[in-house]
Each structure stands twice: as structure tokens, then as C-alpha cells.
Amino acid sequence: MRVRVLGSAAGGGFPQWNCGCPNCRGVRRGAIAAVPRTQESVAVSADGEAWFLLNASPEIRGQLESFPALHPRGPRDSPIAGILLTNGDLDHCLGLLSLRESYPVTVYATDRVRRGFTDGNVLYRTLERFDGQVAWRSLTPGREEALTVPGGAPSGLTVTAVALPGKPPVHLMGRFPPDREDNVGFRILERSTGRVLAYLSGVAAVTPEVLRALDGAACVFFDGTFWSNDELVALGLGSQRAEDMAHLPIGGTGGSLAALADHRSGRRVYIHINNTNPILREDSAERAAVEAGGWTVAHDGMELEL
Ligand code: MLT
Ligand code: MN
Ligand code: ZN
């Protein structure tokens, strides 16, 4: 399985347009050991021909251009066989609206995430210009689905969605009660090798279900949004704690680094990294701590072969 990180940052990207935190200022000026990052999206493929995007970020156009394997092979074409959505957050969905140039798109999502994006959304009409412009494929936690290529043949990959502790997207909070299909992770299985990519980019807590989702994976991508619970508060950027945003911090006694220390899966990668996170600085103590724990910090353009 080929895996290419198109974007590795959390919502807002790095640097974020309205952020003057030390990381954002530093990376703009080239004054810190850190590289800019676009918002989270990852491409996976079994054969290097048909690709599946995990999330569609607001920066999708530049992200697709950044990776030649995703360029058209004919006058009207795309190697993107499908797009999988982990949740309805705008950093994961807005890119769908940028794929409006009258070309069929297949989107895999829970019914909950599909309805959150389509119901009452006048902008969604841009993806309803012709019958079948978007083919929605329903994901149900625990049920394995074949990822297919246009025409319906198997791609060599399957996906099993896993319900994860999380929250509805900010713009739908209070509209509906929270639901277990609001936020999912993926176990993507390559049938020919039996290798599994576990993709959990939004995780509010490490539960037994989360640990099961990581079991036996050749590679794990995990929520790396914040280092500490009060990161935004301490920097004077807001009142929300990591837990209020349903992101388990990496550091601290209850953080993911400690909680997953005994769960030695294969390659382990933090992704969806907020611009305030000290792990973005290559020379920080926090970066050294995650690397000592066997983790890599995702960066745009990173490629893995499982
Ligand atoms: C999140 O990851 O919590 C969301 O992307 C935040 C947001 O939608 O602003
Ligand atoms: Mn996000
Ligand atoms: Zn910032």
C-alpha cells in the first residue's frame, strides 16, 4: 500500500492566516526549525494507479497538484477513485466543493456525516449538476466495505470505519445530539498483503475501541492536534481546551503518548497537528519526546510504503 501525506496540519493550517502565535510567526519569518503544513489529507493506493483520499481539505487543489500521481492522465480524468471522510469538520469536507468541475466523485462517509454536509446546504447544489455527480457510499462502524475503482472493480483495498470518541462539527453543534457516527477512524486493509493502515486523525480519548482499531496495524496515523490541554489558553489564543474540542493531547500523564506507549503497533505517525503544537519545532523537547516514543511527526509530502 502506498501512502502519501498531502496535508498534515489541523484546521487553519500552519501558519494560520489570523495567527501570530510564536510558531506561526516563526515559520513565516523562517526563524524556527519548522516547515509550513497544509490541512490534513492523505492519499492511499494499492497499485499506484487508483487513489483514495482520506479527507478533502480546503487546500485540495494545491494538494492534488503537489503529487503527480493524482494528475489527470487524459483530457478529463482523475486518478481519485474515492474520498473517505472521517467527520464533517470543515477542514475535512470543504475540499469537496472545490471538486465541482463536472466530474463524478465517489464519497465514502457515515450517513450522519453525509447528511451533515448535504442537508440544507445550498452550496452542495454545485455537486448536483448532473445525475451521479457524487456517488455516496455509506460507511457503518464495524462493517468492511470494498473500495472500488470507477466501473465497480475492487481496488485491492477495503475500509472498516471505527466509531471514535469525538464530536459533531462546530457548525452543527447544538443542532443534533451527538452520535457515534459523527467521528470515525479507518482501518484500511490491503487484501493482497493483509497490511492495515489505521487512520485515526480525530480522537478525544483512548478507549478499548480505539486500542482495538490500532491492533496489528502496519502503520498508525493518530490525532496530533495539541501537545497540552491548555495550549490555546496558555498562548492567549482562546478559552477552549483540547478536551473541549474533542482532541486528546499528546503530552501529560493522560496524553496519547503515554496511553499508547505499550501499544507497539508498526510505524506510528502524528497528524492533524495544530499550528500551536511544539512538536512542529524540530528542535523542541516535545518533538524529541514523541520521537523517543517511536512516533514520527507527519509533514506534507511524506510518503510511506506499507
Ligand atoms: C477540529 O479539528 O476540532 C475542527 O477542525 C475544528 C474546527 O472545525 O474549527
Ligand atoms: Mn480539524
Ligand atoms: Zn499559530
PDB file of C-alpha atoms and ligand atoms in Angstrom:
ATOM      1  CA  MET A   1       0.000   0.000   0.000  1.00  0.00           C
ATOM      2  CA  ARG A   2       1.324   3.432  -0.899  1.00  0.00           C
ATOM      3  CA  VAL A   3       0.549   6.284   1.458  1.00  0.00           C
ATOM      4  CA  ARG A   4       1.216   9.927   0.678  1.00  0.00           C
ATOM      5  CA  VAL A   5       0.584  12.752   3.130  1.00  0.00           C
ATOM      6  CA  LEU A   6      -0.928  15.653   1.198  1.00  0.00           C
ATOM      7  CA  GLY A   7      -1.561  17.786   4.269  1.00  0.00           C
ATOM      8  CA  SER A   8      -0.575  17.247   7.886  1.00  0.00           C
ATOM      9  CA  ALA A   9      -1.879  20.277   9.801  1.00  0.00           C
ATOM     10  CA  ALA A  10      -5.103  20.725  11.737  1.00  0.00           C
ATOM     11  CA  GLY A  11      -7.808  23.166  10.667  1.00  0.00           C
ATOM     12  CA  GLY A  12      -6.269  26.542   9.834  1.00  0.00           C
ATOM     13  CA  GLY A  13      -3.007  25.037   8.583  1.00  0.00           C
ATOM     14  CA  PHE A  14       0.474  26.172   9.552  1.00  0.00           C
ATOM     15  CA  PRO A  15       0.827  29.105   9.589  1.00  0.00           C
ATOM     16  CA  GLN A  16      -2.827  30.046  10.056  1.00  0.00           C
ATOM     17  CA  TRP A  17      -3.993  33.250   8.341  1.00  0.00           C
ATOM     18  CA  ASN A  18      -5.006  35.087  11.510  1.00  0.00           C
ATOM     19  CA  CYS A  19      -2.472  33.608  13.903  1.00  0.00           C
ATOM     20  CA  GLY A  20       0.522  35.394  15.321  1.00  0.00           C
ATOM     21  CA  CYS A  21       1.499  32.710  17.835  1.00  0.00           C
ATOM     22  CA  PRO A  22       5.248  32.055  18.203  1.00  0.00           C
ATOM     23  CA  ASN A  23       5.109  29.058  15.838  1.00  0.00           C
ATOM     24  CA  CYS A  24       3.157  30.869  13.112  1.00  0.00           C
ATOM     25  CA  ARG A  25       5.279  34.000  13.356  1.00  0.00           C
ATOM     26  CA  GLY A  26       8.449  31.936  13.451  1.00  0.00           C
ATOM     27  CA  VAL A  27       7.655  29.830  10.401  1.00  0.00           C
ATOM     28  CA  ARG A  28       6.604  32.899   8.390  1.00  0.00           C
ATOM     29  CA  ARG A  29       9.941  34.522   9.102  1.00  0.00           C
ATOM     30  CA  GLY A  30      11.983  31.363   8.691  1.00  0.00           C
ATOM     31  CA  ALA A  31      13.138  31.909  12.259  1.00  0.00           C
ATOM     32  CA  ILE A  32      12.290  28.478  13.696  1.00  0.00           C
ATOM     33  CA  ALA A  33      13.176  24.921  12.702  1.00  0.00           C
ATOM     34  CA  ALA A  34       9.775  24.074  11.243  1.00  0.00           C
ATOM     35  CA  VAL A  35       8.133  23.770   7.828  1.00  0.00           C
ATOM     36  CA  PRO A  36       4.685  25.032   6.771  1.00  0.00           C
ATOM     37  CA  ARG A  37       1.909  22.484   6.517  1.00  0.00           C
ATOM     38  CA  THR A  38      -1.457  22.380   4.795  1.00  0.00           C
ATOM     39  CA  GLN A  39      -4.627  20.938   6.307  1.00  0.00           C
ATOM     40  CA  GLU A  40      -4.937  17.220   6.849  1.00  0.00           C
ATOM     41  CA  SER A  41      -5.442  14.915   3.890  1.00  0.00           C
ATOM     42  CA  VAL A  42      -3.762  11.631   2.964  1.00  0.00           C
ATOM     43  CA  ALA A  43      -3.813   9.643  -0.294  1.00  0.00           C
ATOM     44  CA  VAL A  44      -3.631   5.822  -0.312  1.00  0.00           C
ATOM     45  CA  SER A  45      -3.392   3.312  -3.142  1.00  0.00           C
ATOM     46  CA  ALA A  46      -2.811  -0.401  -3.594  1.00  0.00           C
ATOM     47  CA  ASP A  47      -1.486  -0.183  -7.144  1.00  0.00           C
ATOM     48  CA  GLY A  48      -0.273   3.402  -7.525  1.00  0.00           C
ATOM     49  CA  GLU A  49      -2.984   3.962 -10.179  1.00  0.00           C
ATOM     50  CA  ALA A  50      -6.285   4.312  -8.310  1.00  0.00           C
ATOM     51  CA  TRP A  51      -6.034   6.569  -5.269  1.00  0.00           C
ATOM     52  CA  PHE A  52      -8.313   7.206  -2.312  1.00  0.00           C
ATOM     53  CA  LEU A  53      -8.196  10.450  -0.380  1.00  0.00           C
ATOM     54  CA  LEU A  54      -8.695  10.374   3.352  1.00  0.00           C
ATOM     55  CA  ASN A  55     -10.493  13.703   3.864  1.00  0.00           C
ATOM     56  CA  ALA A  56     -10.897  16.588   1.429  1.00  0.00           C
ATOM     57  CA  SER A  57      -9.204  19.659   2.830  1.00  0.00           C
ATOM     58  CA  PRO A  58      -9.896  23.279   1.857  1.00  0.00           C
ATOM     59  CA  GLU A  59      -6.427  23.185   0.254  1.00  0.00           C
ATOM     60  CA  ILE A  60      -7.230  20.254  -2.025  1.00  0.00           C
ATOM     61  CA  ARG A  61      -6.367  21.943  -5.316  1.00  0.00           C
ATOM     62  CA  GLY A  62      -2.777  22.653  -4.360  1.00  0.00           C
ATOM     63  CA  GLN A  63      -2.516  19.309  -2.615  1.00  0.00           C
ATOM     64  CA  LEU A  64      -3.540  17.390  -5.756  1.00  0.00           C
ATOM     65  CA  GLU A  65      -1.127  19.419  -7.859  1.00  0.00           C
ATOM     66  CA  SER A  66       1.668  18.658  -5.387  1.00  0.00           C
ATOM     67  CA  PHE A  67       1.553  14.929  -6.156  1.00  0.00           C
ATOM     68  CA  PRO A  68       1.919  13.889  -9.825  1.00  0.00           C
ATOM     69  CA  ALA A  69       0.222  10.511  -9.222  1.00  0.00           C
ATOM     70  CA  LEU A  70      -3.026  12.472  -8.740  1.00  0.00           C
ATOM     71  CA  HIS A  71      -2.798  14.396 -12.013  1.00  0.00           C
ATOM     72  CA  PRO A  72      -5.182  13.613 -14.909  1.00  0.00           C
ATOM     73  CA  ARG A  73      -3.980  11.019 -17.427  1.00  0.00           C
ATOM     74  CA  GLY A  74      -6.307  12.274 -20.179  1.00  0.00           C
ATOM     75  CA  PRO A  75      -8.257  15.364 -21.252  1.00  0.00           C
ATOM     76  CA  ARG A  76     -10.854  14.842 -18.483  1.00  0.00           C
ATOM     77  CA  ASP A  77      -9.652  12.415 -15.870  1.00  0.00           C
ATOM     78  CA  SER A  78      -8.690  11.909 -12.253  1.00  0.00           C
ATOM     79  CA  PRO A  79      -6.868   9.021 -10.583  1.00  0.00           C
ATOM     80  CA  ILE A  80      -9.005   9.716  -7.481  1.00  0.00           C
ATOM     81  CA  ALA A  81     -11.271   6.688  -7.173  1.00  0.00           C
ATOM     82  CA  GLY A  82     -12.886   7.833  -3.943  1.00  0.00           C
ATOM     83  CA  ILE A  83     -12.784  10.206  -0.999  1.00  0.00           C
ATOM     84  CA  LEU A  84     -13.295   8.971   2.561  1.00  0.00           C
ATOM     85  CA  LEU A  85     -14.473  11.379   5.252  1.00  0.00           C
ATOM     86  CA  THR A  86     -13.629  10.866   8.917  1.00  0.00           C
ATOM     87  CA  ASN A  87     -16.109  13.512  10.066  1.00  0.00           C
ATOM     88  CA  GLY A  88     -17.937  16.645   8.999  1.00  0.00           C
ATOM     89  CA  ASP A  89     -15.371  19.184  10.183  1.00  0.00           C
ATOM     90  CA  LEU A  90     -14.796  21.810   7.521  1.00  0.00           C
ATOM     91  CA  ASP A  91     -11.067  21.095   7.380  1.00  0.00           C
ATOM     92  CA  HIS A  92     -12.070  17.591   6.215  1.00  0.00           C
ATOM     93  CA  CYS A  93     -15.004  18.358   3.881  1.00  0.00           C
ATOM     94  CA  LEU A  94     -14.724  21.797   2.334  1.00  0.00           C
ATOM     95  CA  GLY A  95     -12.481  20.458  -0.422  1.00  0.00           C
ATOM     96  CA  LEU A  96     -15.426  18.523  -1.851  1.00  0.00           C
ATOM     97  CA  LEU A  97     -16.932  21.798  -3.032  1.00  0.00           C
ATOM     98  CA  SER A  98     -13.704  22.572  -4.860  1.00  0.00           C
ATOM     99  CA  LEU A  99     -14.146  19.414  -6.961  1.00  0.00           C
ATOM    100  CA  ARG A 100     -17.151  20.950  -8.718  1.00  0.00           C
ATOM    101  CA  GLU A 101     -15.810  20.904 -12.279  1.00  0.00           C
ATOM    102  CA  SER A 102     -18.440  18.451 -13.540  1.00  0.00           C
ATOM    103  CA  TYR A 103     -16.605  15.207 -12.883  1.00  0.00           C
ATOM    104  CA  PRO A 104     -18.007  12.196 -10.991  1.00  0.00           C
ATOM    105  CA  VAL A 105     -16.763  11.752  -7.442  1.00  0.00           C
ATOM    106  CA  THR A 106     -17.339   8.864  -5.040  1.00  0.00           C
ATOM    107  CA  VAL A 107     -17.506   9.768  -1.363  1.00  0.00           C
ATOM    108  CA  TYR A 108     -17.441   7.250   1.497  1.00  0.00           C
ATOM    109  CA  ALA A 109     -18.913   8.574   4.737  1.00  0.00           C
ATOM    110  CA  THR A 110     -21.301   7.641   7.509  1.00  0.00           C
ATOM    111  CA  ASP A 111     -24.917   8.644   6.809  1.00  0.00           C
ATOM    112  CA  ARG A 112     -24.577  11.129   9.621  1.00  0.00           C
ATOM    113  CA  VAL A 113     -21.588  12.863   8.045  1.00  0.00           C
ATOM    114  CA  ARG A 114     -23.248  12.794   4.603  1.00  0.00           C
ATOM    115  CA  ARG A 115     -26.423  14.425   5.913  1.00  0.00           C
ATOM    116  CA  GLY A 116     -24.451  16.999   7.888  1.00  0.00           C
ATOM    117  CA  PHE A 117     -22.788  18.094   4.649  1.00  0.00           C
ATOM    118  CA  THR A 118     -25.729  17.872   2.236  1.00  0.00           C
ATOM    119  CA  ASP A 119     -28.903  18.702   4.206  1.00  0.00           C
ATOM    120  CA  GLY A 120     -29.989  22.279   3.655  1.00  0.00           C
ATOM    121  CA  ASN A 121     -26.629  23.141   2.103  1.00  0.00           C
ATOM    122  CA  VAL A 122     -27.293  25.336  -0.911  1.00  0.00           C
ATOM    123  CA  LEU A 123     -23.626  25.158  -1.911  1.00  0.00           C
ATOM    124  CA  TYR A 124     -23.924  21.380  -2.259  1.00  0.00           C
ATOM    125  CA  ARG A 125     -26.029  22.007  -5.380  1.00  0.00           C
ATOM    126  CA  THR A 126     -22.770  22.634  -7.214  1.00  0.00           C
ATOM    127  CA  LEU A 127     -22.126  18.897  -6.835  1.00  0.00           C
ATOM    128  CA  GLU A 128     -25.604  18.046  -8.162  1.00  0.00           C
ATOM    129  CA  ARG A 129     -25.184  19.430 -11.660  1.00  0.00           C
ATOM    130  CA  PHE A 130     -25.785  16.019 -13.227  1.00  0.00           C
ATOM    131  CA  ASP A 131     -27.134  12.678 -12.053  1.00  0.00           C
ATOM    132  CA  GLY A 132     -24.467  10.729 -10.248  1.00  0.00           C
ATOM    133  CA  GLN A 133     -22.011  13.607  -9.905  1.00  0.00           C
ATOM    134  CA  VAL A 134     -21.455  12.428  -6.346  1.00  0.00           C
ATOM    135  CA  ALA A 135     -21.939   8.753  -5.528  1.00  0.00           C
ATOM    136  CA  TRP A 136     -22.218   8.428  -1.761  1.00  0.00           C
ATOM    137  CA  ARG A 137     -21.146   5.109  -0.271  1.00  0.00           C
ATOM    138  CA  SER A 138     -22.375   4.577   3.236  1.00  0.00           C
ATOM    139  CA  LEU A 139     -19.922   3.637   5.979  1.00  0.00           C
ATOM    140  CA  THR A 140     -21.210   1.896   9.091  1.00  0.00           C
ATOM    141  CA  PRO A 141     -18.856   1.397  12.023  1.00  0.00           C
ATOM    142  CA  GLY A 142     -17.618  -2.183  12.140  1.00  0.00           C
ATOM    143  CA  ARG A 143     -18.679  -3.075   8.600  1.00  0.00           C
ATOM    144  CA  GLU A 144     -15.980  -3.728   5.994  1.00  0.00           C
ATOM    145  CA  GLU A 145     -16.551  -2.044   2.620  1.00  0.00           C
ATOM    146  CA  ALA A 146     -14.653  -2.678  -0.598  1.00  0.00           C
ATOM    147  CA  LEU A 147     -13.042   0.435  -2.029  1.00  0.00           C
ATOM    148  CA  THR A 148     -13.793   0.191  -5.729  1.00  0.00           C
ATOM    149  CA  VAL A 149     -12.484   1.823  -8.880  1.00  0.00           C
ATOM    150  CA  PRO A 150     -14.788   3.517 -11.403  1.00  0.00           C
ATOM    151  CA  GLY A 151     -16.814   0.722 -13.010  1.00  0.00           C
ATOM    152  CA  GLY A 152     -17.020  -1.138  -9.723  1.00  0.00           C
ATOM    153  CA  ALA A 153     -13.960  -3.419  -9.762  1.00  0.00           C
ATOM    154  CA  PRO A 154     -12.156  -3.880  -6.449  1.00  0.00           C
ATOM    155  CA  SER A 155      -9.169  -1.609  -5.882  1.00  0.00           C
ATOM    156  CA  GLY A 156      -7.382  -4.095  -3.655  1.00  0.00           C
ATOM    157  CA  LEU A 157      -8.250  -2.048  -0.562  1.00  0.00           C
ATOM    158  CA  THR A 158     -11.125  -2.292   1.892  1.00  0.00           C
ATOM    159  CA  VAL A 159     -12.141   0.078   4.654  1.00  0.00           C
ATOM    160  CA  THR A 160     -13.714  -0.575   8.013  1.00  0.00           C
ATOM    161  CA  ALA A 161     -14.907   2.532   9.806  1.00  0.00           C
ATOM    162  CA  VAL A 162     -14.426   2.630  13.565  1.00  0.00           C
ATOM    163  CA  ALA A 163     -16.561   4.881  15.787  1.00  0.00           C
ATOM    164  CA  LEU A 164     -14.231   7.150  17.773  1.00  0.00           C
ATOM    165  CA  PRO A 165     -14.840   9.462  20.718  1.00  0.00           C
ATOM    166  CA  GLY A 166     -15.280  12.851  19.097  1.00  0.00           C
ATOM    167  CA  LYS A 167     -17.877  15.493  18.438  1.00  0.00           C
ATOM    168  CA  PRO A 168     -20.103  16.879  15.702  1.00  0.00           C
ATOM    169  CA  PRO A 169     -18.584  19.623  13.552  1.00  0.00           C
ATOM    170  CA  VAL A 170     -18.536  23.062  15.159  1.00  0.00           C
ATOM    171  CA  HIS A 171     -21.173  24.428  12.743  1.00  0.00           C
ATOM    172  CA  LEU A 172     -23.628  21.663  13.720  1.00  0.00           C
ATOM    173  CA  MET A 173     -23.098  21.731  17.478  1.00  0.00           C
ATOM    174  CA  GLY A 174     -26.400  22.039  19.267  1.00  0.00           C
ATOM    175  CA  ARG A 175     -28.368  21.171  16.134  1.00  0.00           C
ATOM    176  CA  PHE A 176     -28.393  17.441  16.807  1.00  0.00           C
ATOM    177  CA  PRO A 177     -27.473  15.370  19.815  1.00  0.00           C
ATOM    178  CA  PRO A 178     -24.010  13.800  19.465  1.00  0.00           C
ATOM    179  CA  ASP A 179     -23.971  10.481  17.640  1.00  0.00           C
ATOM    180  CA  ARG A 180     -21.425   7.662  17.410  1.00  0.00           C
ATOM    181  CA  GLU A 181     -21.281   8.160  13.654  1.00  0.00           C
ATOM    182  CA  ASP A 182     -20.166  11.796  13.985  1.00  0.00           C
ATOM    183  CA  ASN A 183     -16.496  10.886  14.028  1.00  0.00           C
ATOM    184  CA  VAL A 184     -14.846   7.748  12.739  1.00  0.00           C
ATOM    185  CA  GLY A 185     -11.419   6.339  12.065  1.00  0.00           C
ATOM    186  CA  PHE A 186     -10.492   3.896   9.333  1.00  0.00           C
ATOM    187  CA  ARG A 187      -8.832   0.532   9.148  1.00  0.00           C
ATOM    188  CA  ILE A 188      -7.718   0.265   5.552  1.00  0.00           C
ATOM    189  CA  LEU A 189      -6.755  -3.263   4.571  1.00  0.00           C
ATOM    190  CA  GLU A 190      -4.708  -4.219   1.565  1.00  0.00           C
ATOM    191  CA  ARG A 191      -6.098  -7.596   0.599  1.00  0.00           C
ATOM    192  CA  SER A 192      -3.010  -8.955  -1.157  1.00  0.00           C
ATOM    193  CA  THR A 193      -0.653  -8.382   1.786  1.00  0.00           C
ATOM    194  CA  GLY A 194      -3.027  -8.284   4.760  1.00  0.00           C
ATOM    195  CA  ARG A 195      -1.415  -4.998   5.815  1.00  0.00           C
ATOM    196  CA  VAL A 196      -3.567  -2.480   7.650  1.00  0.00           C
ATOM    197  CA  LEU A 197      -3.314   1.280   7.839  1.00  0.00           C
ATOM    198  CA  ALA A 198      -5.117   2.571  10.945  1.00  0.00           C
ATOM    199  CA  TYR A 199      -6.150   6.199  10.411  1.00  0.00           C
ATOM    200  CA  LEU A 200      -7.464   7.997  13.492  1.00  0.00           C
ATOM    201  CA  SER A 201      -6.997  11.727  12.973  1.00  0.00           C
ATOM    202  CA  GLY A 202      -9.588  12.930  15.496  1.00  0.00           C
ATOM    203  CA  VAL A 203      -9.631  11.151  18.842  1.00  0.00           C
ATOM    204  CA  ALA A 204     -10.998  12.535  22.107  1.00  0.00           C
ATOM    205  CA  ALA A 205      -9.901   9.660  24.358  1.00  0.00           C
ATOM    206  CA  VAL A 206      -8.076   6.351  24.232  1.00  0.00           C
ATOM    207  CA  THR A 207     -10.810   3.787  24.816  1.00  0.00           C
ATOM    208  CA  PRO A 208     -10.773   0.000  24.346  1.00  0.00           C
ATOM    209  CA  GLU A 209     -12.409   0.613  20.936  1.00  0.00           C
ATOM    210  CA  VAL A 210      -9.555   2.932  19.970  1.00  0.00           C
ATOM    211  CA  LEU A 211      -6.973   0.346  21.034  1.00  0.00           C
ATOM    212  CA  ARG A 212      -8.761  -2.331  19.001  1.00  0.00           C
ATOM    213  CA  ALA A 213      -8.704  -0.037  15.985  1.00  0.00           C
ATOM    214  CA  LEU A 214      -4.899   0.055  16.196  1.00  0.00           C
ATOM    215  CA  ASP A 215      -4.459  -3.686  16.664  1.00  0.00           C
ATOM    216  CA  GLY A 216      -1.989  -5.292  14.291  1.00  0.00           C
ATOM    217  CA  ALA A 217      -1.746  -2.216  12.050  1.00  0.00           C
ATOM    218  CA  ALA A 218       1.407  -1.898   9.969  1.00  0.00           C
ATOM    219  CA  CYS A 219       1.030   1.852  10.310  1.00  0.00           C
ATOM    220  CA  VAL A 220      -0.979   4.124  12.583  1.00  0.00           C
ATOM    221  CA  PHE A 221      -1.874   7.748  11.933  1.00  0.00           C
ATOM    222  CA  PHE A 222      -3.139   9.372  15.141  1.00  0.00           C
ATOM    223  CA  ASP A 223      -4.567  12.689  16.330  1.00  0.00           C
ATOM    224  CA  GLY A 224      -1.640  15.019  16.994  1.00  0.00           C
ATOM    225  CA  THR A 225      -3.615  18.265  17.299  1.00  0.00           C
ATOM    226  CA  PHE A 226      -2.339  19.520  20.644  1.00  0.00           C
ATOM    227  CA  TRP A 227       0.592  18.804  22.914  1.00  0.00           C
ATOM    228  CA  SER A 228      -1.205  20.006  26.037  1.00  0.00           C
ATOM    229  CA  ASN A 229      -4.774  20.516  27.137  1.00  0.00           C
ATOM    230  CA  ASP A 230      -4.426  24.253  27.772  1.00  0.00           C
ATOM    231  CA  GLU A 231      -2.240  25.062  24.772  1.00  0.00           C
ATOM    232  CA  LEU A 232      -4.558  27.702  23.287  1.00  0.00           C
ATOM    233  CA  VAL A 233      -5.378  29.199  26.672  1.00  0.00           C
ATOM    234  CA  ALA A 234      -1.713  29.488  27.681  1.00  0.00           C
ATOM    235  CA  LEU A 235      -0.872  31.300  24.433  1.00  0.00           C
ATOM    236  CA  GLY A 236      -3.779  33.708  24.903  1.00  0.00           C
ATOM    237  CA  LEU A 237      -5.471  32.418  21.744  1.00  0.00           C
ATOM    238  CA  GLY A 238      -8.811  31.405  23.185  1.00  0.00           C
ATOM    239  CA  SER A 239     -10.644  29.759  26.015  1.00  0.00           C
ATOM    240  CA  GLN A 240     -11.058  26.302  24.514  1.00  0.00           C
ATOM    241  CA  ARG A 241      -9.126  23.437  25.967  1.00  0.00           C
ATOM    242  CA  ALA A 242      -8.135  20.434  23.868  1.00  0.00           C
ATOM    243  CA  GLU A 243     -10.806  18.386  25.624  1.00  0.00           C
ATOM    244  CA  ASP A 244     -13.493  20.938  24.725  1.00  0.00           C
ATOM    245  CA  MET A 245     -12.530  20.378  21.081  1.00  0.00           C
ATOM    246  CA  ALA A 246     -12.534  16.571  21.432  1.00  0.00           C
ATOM    247  CA  HIS A 247      -8.803  16.219  20.831  1.00  0.00           C
ATOM    248  CA  LEU A 248      -6.780  14.134  23.281  1.00  0.00           C
ATOM    249  CA  PRO A 249      -3.465  15.952  23.829  1.00  0.00           C
ATOM    250  CA  ILE A 250      -0.197  14.135  23.130  1.00  0.00           C
ATOM    251  CA  GLY A 251       1.682  15.090  26.305  1.00  0.00           C
ATOM    252  CA  GLY A 252       0.945  14.717  30.002  1.00  0.00           C
ATOM    253  CA  THR A 253       0.027  11.716  32.075  1.00  0.00           C
ATOM    254  CA  GLY A 254      -3.257  11.061  30.284  1.00  0.00           C
ATOM    255  CA  GLY A 255      -1.969  12.028  26.837  1.00  0.00           C
ATOM    256  CA  SER A 256      -1.780   9.767  23.800  1.00  0.00           C
ATOM    257  CA  LEU A 257       1.988   9.352  24.005  1.00  0.00           C
ATOM    258  CA  ALA A 258       1.630   7.742  27.439  1.00  0.00           C
ATOM    259  CA  ALA A 259      -1.671   6.000  26.705  1.00  0.00           C
ATOM    260  CA  LEU A 260      -0.279   4.275  23.600  1.00  0.00           C
ATOM    261  CA  ALA A 261       3.231   3.611  24.929  1.00  0.00           C
ATOM    262  CA  ASP A 262       2.522  -0.098  25.406  1.00  0.00           C
ATOM    263  CA  HIS A 263       0.624  -0.438  22.192  1.00  0.00           C
ATOM    264  CA  ARG A 264       3.557  -1.071  19.912  1.00  0.00           C
ATOM    265  CA  SER A 265       1.964  -1.100  16.530  1.00  0.00           C
ATOM    266  CA  GLY A 266       4.163  -0.714  13.452  1.00  0.00           C
ATOM    267  CA  ARG A 267       5.010   2.725  12.159  1.00  0.00           C
ATOM    268  CA  ARG A 268       3.321   5.498  14.174  1.00  0.00           C
ATOM    269  CA  VAL A 269       2.636   8.967  12.862  1.00  0.00           C
ATOM    270  CA  TYR A 270       1.035  12.019  14.445  1.00  0.00           C
ATOM    271  CA  ILE A 271      -1.138  14.025  12.033  1.00  0.00           C
ATOM    272  CA  HIS A 272      -3.719  16.886  12.188  1.00  0.00           C
ATOM    273  CA  ILE A 273      -1.171  18.990  14.048  1.00  0.00           C
ATOM    274  CA  ASN A 274      -2.329  22.378  15.249  1.00  0.00           C
ATOM    275  CA  ASN A 275      -0.078  25.333  14.477  1.00  0.00           C
ATOM    276  CA  THR A 276       0.462  25.968  18.201  1.00  0.00           C
ATOM    277  CA  ASN A 277       1.857  22.480  18.850  1.00  0.00           C
ATOM    278  CA  PRO A 278       5.513  22.497  19.980  1.00  0.00           C
ATOM    279  CA  ILE A 279       6.161  19.188  18.163  1.00  0.00           C
ATOM    280  CA  LEU A 280       6.196  21.234  14.942  1.00  0.00           C
ATOM    281  CA  ARG A 281       9.584  22.584  16.009  1.00  0.00           C
ATOM    282  CA  GLU A 282      12.212  20.083  15.012  1.00  0.00           C
ATOM    283  CA  ASP A 283      14.477  21.109  17.894  1.00  0.00           C
ATOM    284  CA  SER A 284      11.860  21.134  20.689  1.00  0.00           C
ATOM    285  CA  ALA A 285      11.848  18.889  23.754  1.00  0.00           C
ATOM    286  CA  GLU A 286       8.320  17.808  22.843  1.00  0.00           C
ATOM    287  CA  ARG A 287       9.457  16.718  19.364  1.00  0.00           C
ATOM    288  CA  ALA A 288      12.286  14.739  20.967  1.00  0.00           C
ATOM    289  CA  ALA A 289       9.788  13.111  23.341  1.00  0.00           C
ATOM    290  CA  VAL A 290       7.469  11.876  20.596  1.00  0.00           C
ATOM    291  CA  GLU A 291      10.392  10.610  18.547  1.00  0.00           C
ATOM    292  CA  ALA A 292      11.799   8.809  21.577  1.00  0.00           C
ATOM    293  CA  GLY A 293       8.392   7.163  21.883  1.00  0.00           C
ATOM    294  CA  GLY A 294       8.674   5.811  18.344  1.00  0.00           C
ATOM    295  CA  TRP A 295       6.470   8.403  16.650  1.00  0.00           C
ATOM    296  CA  THR A 296       7.055  10.417  13.508  1.00  0.00           C
ATOM    297  CA  VAL A 297       5.501  13.865  13.025  1.00  0.00           C
ATOM    298  CA  ALA A 298       3.736  13.939   9.650  1.00  0.00           C
ATOM    299  CA  HIS A 299       4.786  16.545   7.119  1.00  0.00           C
ATOM    300  CA  ASP A 300       3.340  17.410   3.728  1.00  0.00           C
ATOM    301  CA  GLY A 301       4.834  15.252   1.017  1.00  0.00           C
ATOM    302  CA  MET A 302       5.760  12.400   3.363  1.00  0.00           C
ATOM    303  CA  GLU A 303       5.442   9.012   1.685  1.00  0.00           C
ATOM    304  CA  LEU A 304       5.233   5.548   3.195  1.00  0.00           C
ATOM    305  CA  GLU A 305       5.164   2.149   1.593  1.00  0.00           C
ATOM    306  CA  LEU A 306       3.449  -0.475   3.767  1.00  0.00           C
TER     307      LEU A 306
HETATM  308  C1  MLT B   1     -11.329  20.251  14.889  1.00  0.00           C
HETATM  309  O1  MLT B   1     -10.457  19.504  14.454  1.00  0.00           O
HETATM  310  O2  MLT B   1     -11.631  20.258  16.087  1.00  0.00           O
HETATM  311  C2  MLT B   1     -12.059  21.120  13.961  1.00  0.00           C
HETATM  312  O3  MLT B   1     -11.456  21.099  12.701  1.00  0.00           O
HETATM  313  C3  MLT B   1     -12.161  22.484  14.494  1.00  0.00           C
HETATM  314  C4  MLT B   1     -12.940  23.363  13.572  1.00  0.00           C
HETATM  315  O4  MLT B   1     -13.756  22.888  12.775  1.00  0.00           O
HETATM  316  O5  MLT B   1     -12.718  24.572  13.631  1.00  0.00           O
HETATM  317 MN    MN B   2      -9.805  19.621  12.439  1.00  0.00          MN
HETATM  318 ZN    ZN B   3      -0.423  29.870  15.254  1.00  0.00          ZN
END
